[in-house]
XYZ file of C-alpha atoms in Angstrom:
416
model
C -0.013 0.074 0.052
C 0.821 3.586 -0.491
C 3.277 4.599 2.384
C 2.974 8.469 2.004
C -0.069 10.478 3.125
C -0.586 13.173 0.544
C -3.659 15.491 0.303
C -6.179 14.652 -2.152
C -6.553 16.932 -5.283
C -9.155 19.345 -6.363
C -12.504 17.541 -7.529
C -12.764 16.720 -11.228
C -15.533 18.031 -13.374
C -18.990 16.897 -12.800
C -19.900 13.640 -14.876
C -23.092 13.884 -16.939
C -25.610 11.499 -15.534
C -25.849 8.373 -17.550
C -28.396 5.450 -17.568
C -28.224 2.238 -19.244
C -30.751 -0.284 -20.463
C -29.706 -2.528 -17.479
C -28.275 -5.906 -18.871
C -28.086 -7.326 -15.299
C -26.202 -5.273 -12.837
C -25.743 -1.858 -14.252
C -24.970 1.778 -13.277
C -27.566 4.591 -13.504
C -27.047 8.083 -12.307
C -24.044 7.093 -10.108
C -25.638 3.969 -8.527
C -25.637 0.316 -9.059
C -28.862 -1.197 -9.878
C -30.060 -4.554 -10.853
C -31.880 -5.692 -13.775
C -35.294 -5.209 -12.200
C -34.281 -1.757 -11.236
C -33.493 -2.524 -7.538
C -30.684 -0.339 -6.159
C -27.972 -2.908 -4.863
C -25.367 -1.867 -2.299
C -22.460 -4.187 -1.643
C -21.906 -5.348 1.925
C -19.038 -8.047 1.601
C -15.879 -9.499 2.126
C -12.860 -10.233 0.041
C -11.655 -14.197 -0.213
C -8.256 -15.105 -1.461
C -9.253 -17.951 -3.780
C -6.137 -17.668 -5.849
C -3.967 -18.666 -3.010
C -6.382 -21.112 -1.275
C -8.239 -22.771 -4.114
C -9.317 -25.739 -1.774
C -11.130 -23.220 0.327
C -14.341 -22.764 -1.870
C -16.488 -23.181 1.062
C -15.356 -19.874 2.167
C -18.047 -18.464 -0.182
C -20.999 -19.971 1.582
C -19.473 -19.220 4.961
C -19.090 -15.680 4.220
C -22.637 -15.580 3.099
C -23.904 -17.137 6.075
C -22.497 -14.339 8.099
C -24.825 -12.062 6.242
C -22.864 -10.790 3.392
C -24.419 -9.927 0.089
C -21.061 -9.882 -1.932
C -18.097 -11.892 -2.128
C -14.936 -10.289 -3.957
C -12.887 -13.289 -5.270
C -9.149 -13.299 -5.957
C -8.306 -14.980 -9.289
C -4.899 -15.520 -11.077
C -4.298 -14.644 -14.675
C -1.301 -16.983 -14.929
C 1.216 -14.170 -15.117
C 2.082 -14.081 -11.499
C -0.437 -16.554 -9.983
C -1.836 -19.741 -11.185
C -4.379 -19.155 -13.869
C -7.908 -19.670 -12.653
C -9.427 -21.455 -15.617
C -12.690 -20.937 -17.183
C -14.164 -23.890 -15.678
C -12.930 -22.970 -12.199
C -14.547 -19.408 -12.906
C -17.704 -21.159 -13.787
C -17.712 -23.235 -10.558
C -17.068 -20.112 -8.294
C -20.017 -18.348 -9.803
C -22.224 -21.338 -9.342
C -21.101 -21.275 -5.738
C -21.868 -17.549 -5.329
C -25.287 -18.158 -6.919
C -26.045 -21.246 -4.422
C -24.748 -19.079 -1.559
C -27.053 -16.014 -2.931
C -24.155 -13.400 -3.063
C -22.972 -11.173 -5.868
C -19.718 -12.423 -7.356
C -17.021 -9.684 -7.669
C -14.121 -11.531 -9.849
C -10.941 -9.769 -9.681
C -7.474 -10.391 -11.437
C -4.762 -9.918 -8.582
C -1.662 -10.266 -10.768
C -1.893 -6.558 -11.826
C -1.277 -5.518 -8.135
C 1.426 -2.647 -7.915
C 2.139 -2.708 -11.781
C 4.904 -0.286 -12.433
C 6.646 -0.455 -9.067
C 6.397 -4.421 -8.416
C 8.205 -5.977 -11.247
C 6.250 -9.159 -10.770
C 3.065 -7.459 -11.641
C 1.368 -7.581 -14.961
C -0.539 -4.942 -16.899
C -4.109 -4.211 -17.258
C -3.723 -5.254 -20.920
C -2.799 -8.662 -19.949
C -5.612 -8.823 -17.391
C -7.984 -7.881 -20.375
C -6.497 -10.906 -22.286
C -7.424 -13.103 -19.327
C -10.993 -11.858 -19.245
C -11.522 -12.467 -22.817
C -10.089 -15.706 -22.662
C -12.655 -16.984 -19.858
C -15.448 -15.059 -21.633
C -17.483 -18.441 -21.913
C -17.816 -18.696 -18.096
C -18.958 -15.141 -17.913
C -21.587 -14.520 -20.681
C -25.110 -15.059 -19.254
C -24.093 -14.385 -15.487
C -24.544 -10.273 -15.919
C -27.206 -10.672 -13.081
C -24.668 -12.271 -10.662
C -21.255 -11.035 -11.646
C -19.118 -8.027 -11.535
C -15.787 -7.934 -13.430
C -13.220 -6.361 -11.551
C -10.556 -5.957 -14.301
C -7.399 -5.722 -12.140
C -6.607 -5.274 -8.566
C -4.606 -2.094 -7.778
C -3.243 -1.728 -11.041
C -0.540 0.503 -10.491
C 1.812 1.151 -7.497
C 3.612 4.567 -6.905
C 5.557 4.271 -10.144
C 3.980 4.968 -13.544
C 0.537 5.653 -12.182
C 0.084 8.451 -14.602
C -0.801 5.802 -17.119
C -3.639 4.701 -14.983
C -6.324 6.542 -17.145
C -5.401 5.527 -20.584
C -4.615 1.793 -19.261
C -8.091 1.466 -17.944
C -9.896 3.041 -20.695
C -8.200 0.605 -23.032
C -8.953 -2.333 -20.897
C -12.726 -1.396 -20.701
C -12.855 -0.871 -24.355
C -11.230 -4.207 -25.370
C -13.715 -6.045 -22.961
C -16.683 -4.212 -24.593
C -15.573 -4.975 -28.002
C -15.126 -8.526 -27.074
C -19.016 -8.652 -26.045
C -18.618 -8.472 -22.228
C -21.589 -6.571 -21.003
C -21.141 -7.012 -17.390
C -20.954 -4.238 -14.780
C -17.006 -3.648 -14.729
C -15.326 -2.478 -11.728
C -11.811 -0.616 -11.838
C -9.604 -0.244 -8.991
C -7.402 3.001 -8.043
C -3.643 3.295 -8.615
C -0.978 4.011 -5.826
C -1.751 0.449 -4.433
C -5.486 1.031 -4.716
C -5.506 4.232 -2.495
C -5.106 6.924 -4.985
C -3.382 9.278 -2.826
C -2.312 11.201 -6.045
C -5.980 11.941 -6.800
C -5.460 9.919 -10.315
C -8.721 8.241 -10.250
C -10.633 10.932 -8.501
C -9.747 13.439 -11.098
C -10.229 11.239 -14.228
C -12.948 9.098 -13.221
C -15.401 11.170 -15.267
C -13.504 10.574 -18.526
C -13.115 6.848 -17.739
C -16.909 6.453 -17.132
C -17.556 8.284 -20.247
C -15.086 6.052 -22.269
C -17.029 3.093 -21.408
C -19.613 2.646 -24.266
C -22.052 0.866 -21.995
C -21.630 3.583 -19.206
C -21.432 0.473 -16.825
C -18.168 1.088 -14.850
C -17.894 1.139 -11.161
C -14.794 2.748 -9.407
C -13.243 1.029 -6.418
C -11.170 2.630 -3.729
C -8.955 0.600 -1.287
C -8.870 2.456 2.158
C -5.989 1.639 4.360
C -3.344 4.168 5.917
C -4.106 6.914 3.851
C -7.624 7.171 4.856
C -6.686 7.385 8.699
C -9.173 10.367 9.418
C -12.873 10.576 8.990
C -12.307 13.860 6.968
C -10.194 12.191 4.235
C -12.781 9.301 3.972
C -15.719 11.564 3.650
C -13.995 13.956 1.245
C -13.101 11.136 -1.180
C -16.430 9.293 -1.171
C -18.536 12.459 -1.378
C -16.644 13.784 -4.307
C -17.882 10.620 -6.351
C -21.457 11.062 -4.999
C -21.580 14.576 -5.640
C -20.340 13.958 -9.234
C -22.800 11.132 -9.870
C -19.978 8.678 -10.244
C -20.433 5.097 -8.736
C -18.018 4.267 -6.153
C -17.399 1.417 -3.640
C -14.643 0.718 -1.028
C -13.418 -2.367 -2.414
C -10.900 -3.080 0.325
C -10.321 -1.972 3.703
C -9.247 -2.955 7.117
C -9.105 -1.824 10.820
C -5.363 -1.722 10.908
C -2.394 -1.594 8.474
C 1.428 -1.327 8.404
C 1.193 2.160 6.242
C -1.091 3.593 8.896
C -4.340 3.182 10.970
C -7.419 3.294 8.711
C -10.494 4.770 10.279
C -12.701 1.913 9.683
C -15.525 3.579 11.769
C -15.725 6.350 9.307
C -15.476 4.103 6.308
C -18.345 2.240 7.334
C -20.415 4.971 8.676
C -19.815 7.141 5.704
C -20.644 4.257 3.403
C -23.818 3.507 5.012
C -25.058 7.190 5.116
C -24.229 7.711 1.395
C -25.658 4.248 0.333
C -22.073 3.070 -0.880
C -20.869 -0.613 -1.094
C -17.809 -1.886 1.157
C -15.814 -4.921 1.103
C -13.652 -5.973 4.015
C -10.288 -7.360 3.473
C -10.246 -10.448 3.827
C -11.833 -13.708 5.069
C -8.729 -15.639 6.186
C -5.080 -16.592 5.090
C -3.352 -13.217 5.219
C 0.483 -13.442 5.782
C 3.519 -11.387 5.355
C 2.839 -9.463 8.719
C -0.768 -8.552 7.995
C -2.341 -11.502 9.451
C -4.384 -9.049 11.477
C -6.527 -8.571 8.687
C -8.071 -12.036 8.990
C -11.772 -11.879 9.641
C -11.842 -15.349 11.040
C -8.876 -17.379 12.282
C -7.794 -20.589 10.062
C -10.904 -20.446 7.721
C -13.198 -21.529 10.593
C -16.411 -19.433 10.190
C -17.148 -19.570 13.870
C -13.782 -18.046 14.945
C -14.299 -14.349 14.419
C -11.321 -12.127 15.013
C -11.567 -8.724 16.639
C -11.711 -7.417 12.977
C -14.434 -9.848 11.983
C -16.315 -8.977 14.944
C -16.074 -5.263 14.017
C -17.000 -5.694 10.500
C -19.942 -8.079 10.894
C -21.522 -6.995 14.217
C -20.168 -3.534 14.960
C -21.952 -0.295 14.129
C -22.790 -0.085 10.466
C -21.480 -3.560 10.046
C -22.763 -6.289 7.684
C -25.157 -8.022 9.956
C -27.307 -4.758 10.307
C -27.005 -3.384 6.950
C -26.750 -5.969 4.309
C -29.681 -6.520 2.156
C -29.806 -9.741 -0.200
C -29.851 -9.015 -4.096
C -33.233 -8.772 -5.587
C -32.158 -11.445 -7.901
C -32.285 -13.755 -4.963
C -35.194 -12.499 -3.521
C -34.014 -9.535 -1.581
C -34.448 -9.436 2.296
C -31.952 -8.950 5.022
C -28.474 -10.309 4.837
C -26.950 -12.667 2.203
C -27.667 -16.005 3.905
C -27.994 -19.364 2.389
C -31.467 -19.229 1.053
C -33.522 -19.215 4.281
C -36.827 -17.854 3.751
C -36.993 -14.240 5.214
C -39.416 -13.511 7.895
C -39.194 -9.762 7.745
C -37.210 -6.936 9.398
C -37.546 -5.616 12.998
C -37.453 -1.899 13.166
C -33.776 -1.967 14.667
C -32.705 -3.337 11.229
C -32.290 -7.069 12.353
C -34.212 -9.703 10.900
C -36.898 -11.425 12.670
C -36.318 -14.839 14.216
C -38.150 -17.845 12.387
C -38.525 -19.479 15.518
C -38.821 -18.156 19.033
C -36.873 -21.265 19.930
C -33.797 -19.717 18.525
C -33.924 -17.360 21.849
C -33.414 -19.771 24.666
C -32.625 -17.284 27.297
C -35.851 -15.382 26.505
C -34.168 -11.884 26.165
C -35.561 -11.504 22.503
C -32.414 -11.823 20.810
C -31.974 -15.115 18.976
C -29.330 -16.810 16.570
C -30.217 -18.221 13.089
C -28.155 -18.620 9.961
C -25.089 -17.653 11.957
C -26.394 -14.120 12.711
C -28.466 -12.378 15.357
C -32.215 -12.058 14.942
C -35.155 -10.529 16.854
C -38.322 -12.425 18.177
C -41.278 -10.676 17.055
C -43.147 -8.958 19.837
C -40.095 -9.230 22.314
C -38.504 -6.325 24.050
C -35.801 -5.757 21.412
C -38.793 -5.452 18.660
C -39.259 -1.795 19.486
C -36.568 -0.012 17.226
C -35.293 2.078 20.025
C -37.720 4.644 19.304
C -37.775 4.326 15.576
C -41.167 4.770 13.836
C -40.974 1.428 11.690
C -39.040 0.215 8.765
C -39.319 1.359 5.177
C -39.604 -1.129 2.254
C -35.865 -0.922 1.701
C -35.031 -2.098 4.891
C -34.069 1.220 6.445
C -35.857 2.657 9.564
C -38.063 5.568 9.103
C -36.822 8.955 10.426
C -38.521 10.001 13.647
C -38.258 13.537 12.269
C -38.087 15.042 9.012
C -35.610 17.555 10.225
C -32.952 14.509 10.140
C -32.945 15.312 6.240
C -31.688 18.890 5.751
C -30.891 18.400 2.065
C -34.442 17.067 1.427
C -33.170 13.918 -0.486
C -35.425 11.713 1.663
C -32.373 10.198 3.673
C -31.797 11.338 6.920
C -29.397 10.441 9.832
C -30.671 9.273 13.385
C -28.981 7.217 16.127
C -25.748 6.782 14.019
C -27.303 5.384 11.054
C -29.272 6.290 7.744
C -33.074 6.686 7.916
C -35.659 7.169 5.306
C -38.261 9.942 5.528
C -41.835 8.507 5.188
C -43.377 9.558 2.068
C -40.220 10.689 0.277
C -38.230 9.517 -2.825
C -36.083 7.197 -0.130
C -39.355 5.555 0.910
C -39.273 2.562 -1.564
């Protein structure tokens, strides 16, 4: 990751709003939508498949914790073992069985220009075109993340042209998926290169279906930096997700609380790094120990069960039926006013305090003490609590902020 903390550059010009016809997951006016028009906000986890190809059960384990998205590390064969087309098909099938959206990324590009072992975005495009047979027809379920952290801190000025070229090649090859592009500077964009050129990159995609991904580690160690970066994209109607982040890092101490709270308030996706298997001195980024889904680390507890965490804020993709969490296909029983799912059975609450445990996540017994919302006034159809007061929405867009989380103003544009 980038070692230096540099101030972000001035905002780029506002991007012209663009809407696509919607082949599967697609961008419209700076937001990611599904084919049926439902907005999709990623709440997920990264999984290092390329290094642990025998740990494919991790996808279902992550989903069982409530994630609605899994970002899967693949190898193009340039640095790490090539993930074959048949393997890609199998991974997509596992994502679909677990009812999560699959973000597939080529990791061999990491730090290109600075790391001599890294490969180019052009080579990553070769890989995606080579596994096209596994991708076509999966546009409802798959986002193609062209290359992980495609430039280090050397040669990153080439990011804009290299990214446009890779997007153009994939579109010319007939890939209609939502594409995701990572920032340079080891993903952290301390130079502002992606921030300043995102509008032109988005416009260069003939499908207008590209999502930008920022990785937030030590460069984002204050709430002001987090908010400034993410708000720039929202203000300019450019789609942005936090594709990686942690609660600590060797290059500085990321403000994970600000990352999660800001993403939630702005309705932006986030993907925590990573499920398990980290090495090289960053083992603290494991969310579970030894791939054991029941052995959450402190970072795992924070990401899944902390404020603005996955358990409370994740909504299953509409293509899988919507509803709270990612889960493994269990029928939804609704959402309590506090944002937690209702328990399917009161027997899930053996101590009678109103809190149960089903599908590896907390649930609320309907009619119990926790089924009050702490003063909330109900839940909107989109799963967010209604605001107790319209004054919580000073800009009048229908989204307010109460009790340290977003709320929807009843009867507003956000009440969907």
